[in-house]
């Protein structure tokens, strides 16, 4: 049973239903019992603990907010709380679930044919298949519109050529959702299965961040796939961005978990670390840092609670998600840095989770739209002027 209690200074738990609290507790217990004892070693070795995937599936975390096909059909608050608990352990764990749920199952559910849904969704929900999402290319990250990966129709097949970069779970994925331009220049999604001739997915090794997560290149050299592997309702960048909205939503909650872990670690440490014959928590400058962390976490929680309600009421706009991703990831990045400071030299030790979170958040700051891209998205919304063109 987990000993962790949420950081909840404003008693926001009052706004959760019993079911939402129960789901959070179940994920919290699983993470604390099964994942926490392994994470530091996994991070150091650069491995993801794949043997825990069936346990995660049993909790219903894969495609948790989708309906049917073995998915749990939970609301957005519950999905957010799941992400929070996972990322309290490690951003790599939340990433795994974000990609599987929001970037693989969501597009198949939303843009796929009935056959594609029947074939993939139950397996992905049970963790019997792993997926990845290929949008970013070596030369097109923030600006995916420029992508050069092509899918050319050839009878009842498509032939794919190109490359994707920085793809979470690429090497281990059974199925890749790949975004490519068709001959009429429309960005479209295709399902490319592991082992298809001409398709390879080498791992990108030696990262300093998200080490407990697999990141890969995807290489396509005349990869011939059946025409029915195209997601028939996917048409244009907008549909890729719709998937990103789902994942970005999860990140806004997830990073609060990482920040909570940093805050709790710093708070505990400050009460027991003695300098000048007093616990460092007694020093005004340390108290200021702790209060600042709690204040920032609380503001981020308020954003998420409102965002979750907007999502469930169908009132959410992509720009709302951008503002939350922008605020909350920056918050977590800074909270991790201040926590590291409070721990002094111990802040860099692997005995404490702080520097691992700090390094992880550097990736989270960049992926799913960089911090600056989200600023410009909100800027475009309020001024009506696009800084992108
Ligand atoms: P733009 O003209 O703005 O948009 C094209 C069409 O899409 C609509 N749209 C959106 N729709 C849904 N959701 C959104 N978030 C949307 N943003 C825009 C827009 O209304 C338009 O619709 P229509 O009907 O007029 O056609 O396109 P743009 O080329 O100017 O690009 C805008 C920009 C820069 C915001 C976009 O390209 C962007 O978001 N870039 C960032 C790329 C990104 O986030 N990549 C993420 C890759 S996946 C990843 O990182 C996974 S990490 C995995 C893990 O968790 O481990
Ligand atoms: P660039 O686009 O080259 O940006 C570099 C810098 O320029 C940034 O600071 C950016 O903010 C700034 N910049 C760019 N354009 C503008 C502008 N118009 N105005 C102001 N500043 C600008 N992608 C996937 O498709 N699938 C995945 O599963 C995936 N997983 C990832 C996992 C990890 C660990 C990482 C690190 C990345 C992952 N990505 C994935 C890629 C990620 O989405 C991209 O890294 C991200 O979109 C940014 O692209 P880029 O790295 O090419 O940076």
mmCIF file with all atom_site columns, C-alpha atoms in Angstrom, residues 8 13 26 104 129 240 254 267 276 296 321 361 363:
data_model
loop_
_atom_site.group_PDB
_atom_site.id
_atom_site.type_symbol
_atom_site.label_atom_id
_atom_site.label_alt_id
_atom_site.label_comp_id
_atom_site.label_asym_id
_atom_site.label_entity_id
_atom_site.label_seq_id
_atom_site.pdbx_PDB_ins_code
_atom_site.Cartn_x
_atom_site.Cartn_y
_atom_site.Cartn_z
_atom_site.occupancy
_atom_site.B_iso_or_equiv
_atom_site.pdbx_formal_charge
_atom_site.auth_seq_id
_atom_site.auth_comp_id
_atom_site.auth_asym_id
_atom_site.auth_atom_id
_atom_site.pdbx_PDB_model_num
ATOM 1  C CA . UNK A 1 8   ? -3.022 18.968 -1.847  1.00 0.00 ? 8   UNK A CA 1
ATOM 2  C CA . UNK A 1 13  ? -9.463 16.181 -3.534  1.00 0.00 ? 13  UNK A CA 1
ATOM 3  C CA . UNK A 1 26  ? -4.819 1.778  -7.508  1.00 0.00 ? 26  UNK A CA 1
ATOM 4  C CA . UNK A 1 104 ? -1.472 5.107  -31.066 1.00 0.00 ? 104 UNK A CA 1
ATOM 5  C CA . UNK A 1 129 ? 1.047  -5.091 -28.582 1.00 0.00 ? 129 UNK A CA 1
ATOM 6  C CA . UNK A 1 240 ? -1.956 14.532 -36.226 1.00 0.00 ? 240 UNK A CA 1
ATOM 7  C CA . UNK A 1 254 ? 1.896  14.139 -15.432 1.00 0.00 ? 254 UNK A CA 1
ATOM 8  C CA . UNK A 1 267 ? 10.643 18.983 2.222   1.00 0.00 ? 267 UNK A CA 1
ATOM 9  C CA . UNK A 1 276 ? 24.692 25.324 11.800  1.00 0.00 ? 276 UNK A CA 1
ATOM 10 C CA . UNK A 1 296 ? 3.577  26.645 -8.106  1.00 0.00 ? 296 UNK A CA 1
ATOM 11 C CA . UNK A 1 321 ? -4.023 22.688 -23.663 1.00 0.00 ? 321 UNK A CA 1
ATOM 12 C CA . UNK A 1 361 ? 11.746 17.207 -17.812 1.00 0.00 ? 361 UNK A CA 1
ATOM 13 C CA . UNK A 1 363 ? 12.707 16.201 -22.876 1.00 0.00 ? 363 UNK A CA 1
#
